[in-house]
Tab-separated table of C-alpha atoms and ligand atoms in Angstrom:
chain	number	residue	atom	x	y	z
A	1	UNK	CA	0.003	0.000	0.001
A	2	UNK	CA	2.732	2.503	-0.887
A	3	UNK	CA	4.763	4.091	1.893
A	4	UNK	CA	3.000	3.655	5.184
A	5	UNK	CA	3.747	5.605	8.321
A	6	UNK	CA	1.697	4.316	11.232
A	7	UNK	CA	0.442	6.927	13.667
A	8	UNK	CA	-1.634	5.998	16.720
A	9	UNK	CA	-4.589	8.316	17.194
A	10	UNK	CA	-6.467	8.498	20.458
A	11	UNK	CA	-10.071	9.552	20.946
A	12	UNK	CA	-11.951	8.761	24.160
A	13	UNK	CA	-10.961	5.164	24.925
A	14	UNK	CA	-10.551	4.061	21.329
A	15	UNK	CA	-7.180	3.774	19.606
A	16	UNK	CA	-6.825	3.336	15.880
A	17	UNK	CA	-3.770	3.143	13.688
A	18	UNK	CA	-3.707	5.471	10.740
A	19	UNK	CA	-1.794	4.960	7.540
A	20	UNK	CA	-0.503	8.332	6.356
A	21	UNK	CA	-1.545	10.270	4.298
A	22	UNK	CA	-4.918	8.834	5.173
A	23	UNK	CA	-7.177	11.264	6.997
A	24	UNK	CA	-9.238	10.274	10.007
A	25	UNK	CA	-12.418	11.936	11.094
A	26	UNK	CA	-15.332	11.058	13.273
A	27	UNK	CA	-18.761	10.170	11.928
A	28	UNK	CA	-21.255	9.790	14.709
A	29	UNK	CA	-19.409	7.845	17.388
A	30	UNK	CA	-17.339	5.802	14.994
A	31	UNK	CA	-13.966	6.430	13.487
A	32	UNK	CA	-14.078	6.498	9.750
A	33	UNK	CA	-10.923	6.184	7.735
A	34	UNK	CA	-11.015	8.494	4.746
A	35	UNK	CA	-8.940	6.585	2.247
A	36	UNK	CA	-8.077	9.697	0.292
A	37	UNK	CA	-4.772	8.298	-0.962
A	38	UNK	CA	-6.301	5.358	-2.809
A	39	UNK	CA	-6.834	4.906	-6.555
A	40	UNK	CA	-10.509	4.368	-7.380
A	41	UNK	CA	-12.187	3.521	-10.675
A	42	UNK	CA	-15.976	3.535	-10.807
A	43	UNK	CA	-17.871	1.148	-13.073
A	44	UNK	CA	-21.274	2.313	-14.157
A	45	UNK	CA	-23.801	0.938	-16.628
A	46	UNK	CA	-27.282	-0.515	-16.618
A	47	UNK	CA	-28.118	-3.825	-14.942
A	48	UNK	CA	-26.755	-6.630	-17.093
A	49	UNK	CA	-24.338	-4.409	-19.021
A	50	UNK	CA	-21.409	-6.609	-17.942
A	51	UNK	CA	-19.787	-4.663	-15.093
A	52	UNK	CA	-19.143	-7.681	-12.854
A	53	UNK	CA	-17.847	-9.766	-15.754
A	54	UNK	CA	-15.292	-7.143	-16.779
A	55	UNK	CA	-14.276	-6.445	-13.177
A	56	UNK	CA	-13.137	-10.072	-12.886
A	57	UNK	CA	-10.928	-9.532	-15.961
A	58	UNK	CA	-9.532	-6.244	-14.662
A	59	UNK	CA	-8.697	-7.798	-11.273
A	60	UNK	CA	-6.815	-10.604	-12.993
A	61	UNK	CA	-4.817	-8.328	-15.304
A	62	UNK	CA	-4.316	-5.165	-13.290
A	63	UNK	CA	-4.374	-6.192	-9.601
A	64	UNK	CA	-7.338	-4.150	-8.428
A	65	UNK	CA	-9.703	-5.168	-5.643
A	66	UNK	CA	-13.273	-5.515	-6.935
A	67	UNK	CA	-15.978	-4.023	-4.734
A	68	UNK	CA	-19.485	-4.699	-6.030
A	69	UNK	CA	-22.032	-2.674	-4.076
A	70	UNK	CA	-24.718	-5.211	-4.995
A	71	UNK	CA	-22.574	-8.156	-3.826
A	72	UNK	CA	-21.789	-6.392	-0.534
A	73	UNK	CA	-25.489	-5.703	0.047
A	74	UNK	CA	-26.427	-9.318	-0.763
A	75	UNK	CA	-23.726	-10.535	1.668
A	76	UNK	CA	-25.148	-8.202	4.311
A	77	UNK	CA	-28.589	-9.821	3.878
A	78	UNK	CA	-27.042	-13.284	4.216
A	79	UNK	CA	-25.093	-12.278	7.344
A	80	UNK	CA	-28.377	-11.795	9.206
A	81	UNK	CA	-27.685	-8.086	9.775
A	82	UNK	CA	-30.388	-5.915	11.318
A	83	UNK	CA	-30.629	-4.098	7.973
A	84	UNK	CA	-31.071	-7.359	6.071
A	85	UNK	CA	-34.841	-7.232	5.607
A	86	UNK	CA	-34.787	-3.598	4.538
A	87	UNK	CA	-32.000	-4.261	1.995
A	88	UNK	CA	-33.771	-7.341	0.651
A	89	UNK	CA	-37.009	-5.403	0.117
A	90	UNK	CA	-35.195	-2.544	-1.626
A	91	UNK	CA	-33.359	-4.938	-3.955
A	92	UNK	CA	-36.566	-6.800	-4.836
A	93	UNK	CA	-38.128	-3.461	-5.765
A	94	UNK	CA	-35.018	-2.338	-7.668
A	95	UNK	CA	-34.672	0.630	-5.328
A	96	UNK	CA	-31.415	2.182	-4.130
A	97	UNK	CA	-30.503	1.362	-0.522
A	98	UNK	CA	-29.728	4.434	1.644
A	99	UNK	CA	-26.144	5.578	1.083
A	100	UNK	CA	-25.166	5.309	4.735
A	101	UNK	CA	-25.580	1.514	4.610
A	102	UNK	CA	-23.731	0.976	1.325
A	103	UNK	CA	-20.890	3.386	2.115
A	104	UNK	CA	-20.158	1.644	5.418
A	105	UNK	CA	-19.913	-1.685	3.590
A	106	UNK	CA	-17.657	-0.226	0.923
A	107	UNK	CA	-15.363	1.439	3.451
A	108	UNK	CA	-15.065	-1.728	5.526
A	109	UNK	CA	-14.207	-3.759	2.429
A	110	UNK	CA	-11.593	-1.189	1.369
A	111	UNK	CA	-9.979	-1.121	4.774
A	112	UNK	CA	-9.882	-4.913	5.014
A	113	UNK	CA	-8.512	-5.422	1.513
A	114	UNK	CA	-4.910	-4.330	2.124
A	115	UNK	CA	-4.954	-2.924	-1.420
A	116	UNK	CA	-4.948	0.683	-2.594
A	117	UNK	CA	-6.514	0.186	-6.061
A	118	UNK	CA	-10.252	-0.370	-6.213
A	119	UNK	CA	-12.934	-1.015	-8.765
A	120	UNK	CA	-16.188	0.269	-7.342
A	121	UNK	CA	-18.888	-1.537	-9.302
A	122	UNK	CA	-22.492	-0.337	-9.197
A	123	UNK	CA	-21.836	2.651	-6.968
A	124	UNK	CA	-22.679	5.571	-6.934
A	125	UNK	CA	-26.107	4.769	-8.350
A	126	UNK	CA	-27.763	8.062	-7.563
A	127	UNK	CA	-26.869	11.593	-6.597
A	128	UNK	CA	-27.276	10.822	-2.903
A	129	UNK	CA	-24.781	7.919	-3.210
A	130	UNK	CA	-22.284	10.156	-4.977
A	131	UNK	CA	-22.516	13.189	-2.717
A	132	UNK	CA	-22.473	11.133	0.503
A	133	UNK	CA	-19.502	9.030	-0.654
A	134	UNK	CA	-17.469	12.125	-1.554
A	135	UNK	CA	-18.408	13.885	1.684
A	136	UNK	CA	-17.568	10.907	3.892
A	137	UNK	CA	-14.466	9.517	2.194
A	138	UNK	CA	-13.111	12.539	0.269
A	139	UNK	CA	-12.307	10.086	-2.496
A	140	UNK	CA	-12.336	11.430	-6.051
A	141	UNK	CA	-12.435	8.656	-8.661
A	142	UNK	CA	-9.646	8.616	-11.255
A	143	UNK	CA	-12.179	7.823	-13.982
A	144	UNK	CA	-15.556	6.242	-14.595
A	145	UNK	CA	-15.962	3.317	-16.965
A	146	UNK	CA	-19.414	3.582	-18.452
A	147	UNK	CA	-20.797	0.422	-20.023
A	148	UNK	CA	-23.134	1.411	-22.807
A	149	UNK	CA	-25.638	-1.296	-23.776
A	150	UNK	CA	-29.236	-1.444	-25.060
A	151	UNK	CA	-32.011	-2.410	-22.654
A	152	UNK	CA	-32.983	-5.256	-24.970
A	153	UNK	CA	-29.506	-6.817	-24.705
A	154	UNK	CA	-29.241	-6.176	-20.946
A	155	UNK	CA	-32.614	-7.804	-20.331
A	156	UNK	CA	-31.604	-10.843	-22.403
A	157	UNK	CA	-28.385	-11.205	-20.390
A	158	UNK	CA	-30.081	-10.814	-16.994
A	159	UNK	CA	-32.729	-13.398	-17.797
A	160	UNK	CA	-29.888	-15.837	-18.637
A	161	UNK	CA	-27.709	-14.884	-15.659
A	162	UNK	CA	-28.732	-17.872	-13.505
A	163	UNK	CA	-27.273	-16.628	-10.240
A	164	UNK	CA	-30.536	-17.134	-8.369
A	165	UNK	CA	-30.933	-13.401	-7.788
A	166	UNK	CA	-34.355	-12.292	-6.579
A	167	UNK	CA	-34.177	-9.172	-8.754
A	168	UNK	CA	-33.435	-11.009	-12.018
A	169	UNK	CA	-37.064	-11.207	-13.158
A	170	UNK	CA	-38.850	-9.163	-15.804
A	171	UNK	CA	-40.891	-7.129	-13.327
A	172	UNK	CA	-37.881	-6.000	-11.240
A	173	UNK	CA	-35.674	-5.561	-14.310
A	174	UNK	CA	-38.109	-2.989	-15.712
A	175	UNK	CA	-38.037	-1.086	-12.430
A	176	UNK	CA	-34.220	-1.189	-12.380
A	177	UNK	CA	-34.043	0.185	-15.929
A	178	UNK	CA	-36.247	3.098	-14.848
A	179	UNK	CA	-34.082	3.778	-11.782
A	180	UNK	CA	-30.968	3.571	-13.967
A	181	UNK	CA	-32.295	6.170	-16.422
A	182	UNK	CA	-33.742	8.497	-13.801
A	183	UNK	CA	-31.142	8.244	-11.029
A	184	UNK	CA	-27.899	6.623	-12.207
A	185	UNK	CA	-27.391	8.283	-15.602
A	186	UNK	CA	-27.387	11.789	-14.067
A	187	UNK	CA	-24.365	10.667	-11.984
A	188	UNK	CA	-22.586	9.568	-15.167
A	189	UNK	CA	-23.401	12.999	-16.630
A	190	UNK	CA	-21.953	14.648	-13.527
A	191	UNK	CA	-18.641	12.846	-14.086
A	192	UNK	CA	-18.839	13.497	-17.815
A	193	UNK	CA	-18.844	17.230	-17.120
A	194	UNK	CA	-15.596	16.667	-15.209
A	195	UNK	CA	-14.048	14.814	-18.193
A	196	UNK	CA	-13.867	11.565	-16.231
A	197	UNK	CA	-16.073	9.238	-18.244
A	198	UNK	CA	-14.588	6.511	-20.468
A	199	UNK	CA	-17.431	5.086	-22.506
A	200	UNK	CA	-17.245	1.448	-23.549
A	201	UNK	CA	-19.435	-0.259	-26.149
A	202	UNK	CA	-20.633	-3.065	-23.868
A	203	UNK	CA	-22.932	-4.726	-26.399
A	204	UNK	CA	-19.998	-6.565	-27.992
A	205	UNK	CA	-18.768	-10.035	-26.957
A	206	UNK	CA	-16.907	-10.253	-23.615
A	207	UNK	CA	-13.393	-10.450	-25.134
A	208	UNK	CA	-13.974	-7.436	-27.354
A	209	UNK	CA	-15.354	-5.424	-24.467
A	210	UNK	CA	-12.256	-6.321	-22.459
A	211	UNK	CA	-9.989	-5.141	-25.271
A	212	UNK	CA	-11.644	-1.734	-25.005
A	213	UNK	CA	-11.418	-1.812	-21.192
A	214	UNK	CA	-7.728	-2.776	-21.312
A	215	UNK	CA	-6.970	0.203	-23.516
A	216	UNK	CA	-8.372	2.520	-20.857
A	217	UNK	CA	-6.263	0.934	-18.092
A	218	UNK	CA	-3.007	0.762	-20.060
A	219	UNK	CA	-0.824	3.840	-19.483
A	220	UNK	CA	-0.245	5.941	-22.610
A	221	UNK	CA	3.562	5.416	-22.608
A	222	UNK	CA	3.095	1.628	-22.567
A	223	UNK	CA	0.685	1.900	-25.479
A	224	UNK	CA	3.242	3.934	-27.426
A	225	UNK	CA	6.018	1.396	-26.683
A	226	UNK	CA	3.847	-1.556	-27.778
B	1	LIG	N1	-20.222	-8.845	-23.390
B	1	LIG	C1	-21.109	-9.785	-23.018
B	1	LIG	N2	-21.789	-10.481	-23.948
B	1	LIG	C2	-22.676	-11.437	-23.601
B	1	LIG	N3	-22.987	-11.762	-22.310
B	1	LIG	C3	-22.337	-11.066	-21.337
B	1	LIG	C4	-21.382	-10.050	-21.630
B	1	LIG	N4	-20.914	-9.548	-20.484
B	1	LIG	C5	-21.549	-10.218	-19.500
B	1	LIG	N5	-22.396	-11.136	-20.005
B	1	LIG	C6	-23.296	-12.016	-19.242
B	1	LIG	O1	-24.430	-11.201	-18.933
B	1	LIG	C7	-24.847	-11.400	-17.591
B	1	LIG	C8	-24.758	-10.082	-16.835
B	1	LIG	O2	-23.396	-9.753	-16.676
B	1	LIG	P1	-22.845	-9.091	-15.335
B	1	LIG	O3	-21.368	-9.022	-15.456
B	1	LIG	O4	-23.443	-9.765	-14.160
B	1	LIG	O5	-23.474	-7.611	-15.503
B	1	LIG	P2	-23.752	-6.458	-14.454
B	1	LIG	O6	-22.812	-6.658	-13.282
B	1	LIG	O7	-23.482	-5.178	-15.191
B	1	LIG	O8	-25.195	-6.584	-14.077
B	1	LIG	C9	-23.971	-12.505	-17.028
B	1	LIG	O9	-24.657	-13.753	-17.164
B	1	LIG	C10	-22.741	-12.483	-17.911
B	1	LIG	O10	-22.127	-13.753	-18.051
B	2	LIG	N1	-25.205	1.491	-4.947
B	2	LIG	C1	-26.100	0.509	-4.921
B	2	LIG	C2	-25.888	-0.665	-5.683
B	2	LIG	C3	-26.865	-1.652	-5.646
B	2	LIG	N2	-27.967	-1.476	-4.908
B	2	LIG	C4	-29.058	-2.477	-4.898
B	2	LIG	O1	-28.597	-3.723	-5.351
B	2	LIG	C5	-29.285	-4.086	-6.546
B	2	LIG	C6	-28.408	-4.940	-7.422
B	2	LIG	O2	-27.233	-4.217	-7.762
B	2	LIG	P1	-26.078	-4.891	-8.608
B	2	LIG	O3	-24.993	-3.889	-8.811
B	2	LIG	O4	-25.693	-6.165	-7.984
B	2	LIG	O5	-26.837	-5.143	-9.984
B	2	LIG	P2	-26.250	-5.406	-11.440
B	2	LIG	O6	-26.062	-4.072	-12.113
B	2	LIG	O7	-24.985	-6.154	-11.281
B	2	LIG	O8	-27.333	-6.208	-12.123
B	2	LIG	C7	-29.754	-2.752	-7.129
B	2	LIG	O9	-30.832	-2.875	-8.037
B	2	LIG	C8	-30.161	-2.026	-5.853
B	2	LIG	O10	-31.410	-2.483	-5.357
B	2	LIG	C9	-28.149	-0.331	-4.167
B	2	LIG	O11	-29.177	-0.169	-3.505
B	2	LIG	N3	-27.185	0.652	-4.182
B	3	LIG	MG1	-23.141	-6.792	-11.232
């Protein structure tokens, strides 16, 4: 994780170890590590556009840690957490879980990973997600990979996904498409205005999509040398 200087910080009777230049601040009664020195890439795109599939490829080739907001929320349901029922109902309805819940899961996963390069898949999904994440973590993504795919193709893929997901049915898919258009696309537009969006034609076969993804991750000087 780069050069790490460990500094003990004391607050009340809690002691945490901070890795510089990480910033620590207090949210409610809990310490929250703001991992402002990490390298974050956001993956956005409609449900079924292939985000998870390409994340697995990126992890293998470029050594990132993959954090899927949906996977973290599904694991939280399985863990028997007090928020489990609420999360399950939101997912069944295709609604976005309150940011506080998702951000805590993301932060915990980042802190436990031991890595400093993250793919954040399926987050932020609305303006509330984005603003809360930035306010709490101070993390600014390096870029946003946007997977562009037609609803027709995404629906076909989801109905063949076979992962036993409760939201992979026509009724919920339609709701998720609506949420994507109304709530998630504006976030992509926000990053677009900052010049951070790298748009990928995600309707192509997996290997071709990965070729396009690889080109985004490969530093320019390496591309010139190749
Ligand atoms: N480029 C592709 N072409 C065809 N099928 C794909 C492609 N990418 C992913 N899939 C399949 O489509 C389904 C949805 O992909 P997934 O990676 O779970 O998407 P997302 O995380 O964006 O919802 C999976 O069954 C996956 O195997
Ligand atoms: N930031 C997020 C991401 C997912 N979710 C919930 O989790 C569901 C599944 O998300 P996902 O990322 O696993 O879905 P896919 O795009 O992979 O199909 C969403 O439809 C939301 O109900 C959320 O509430 N907030
Ligand atoms: Mg996914």
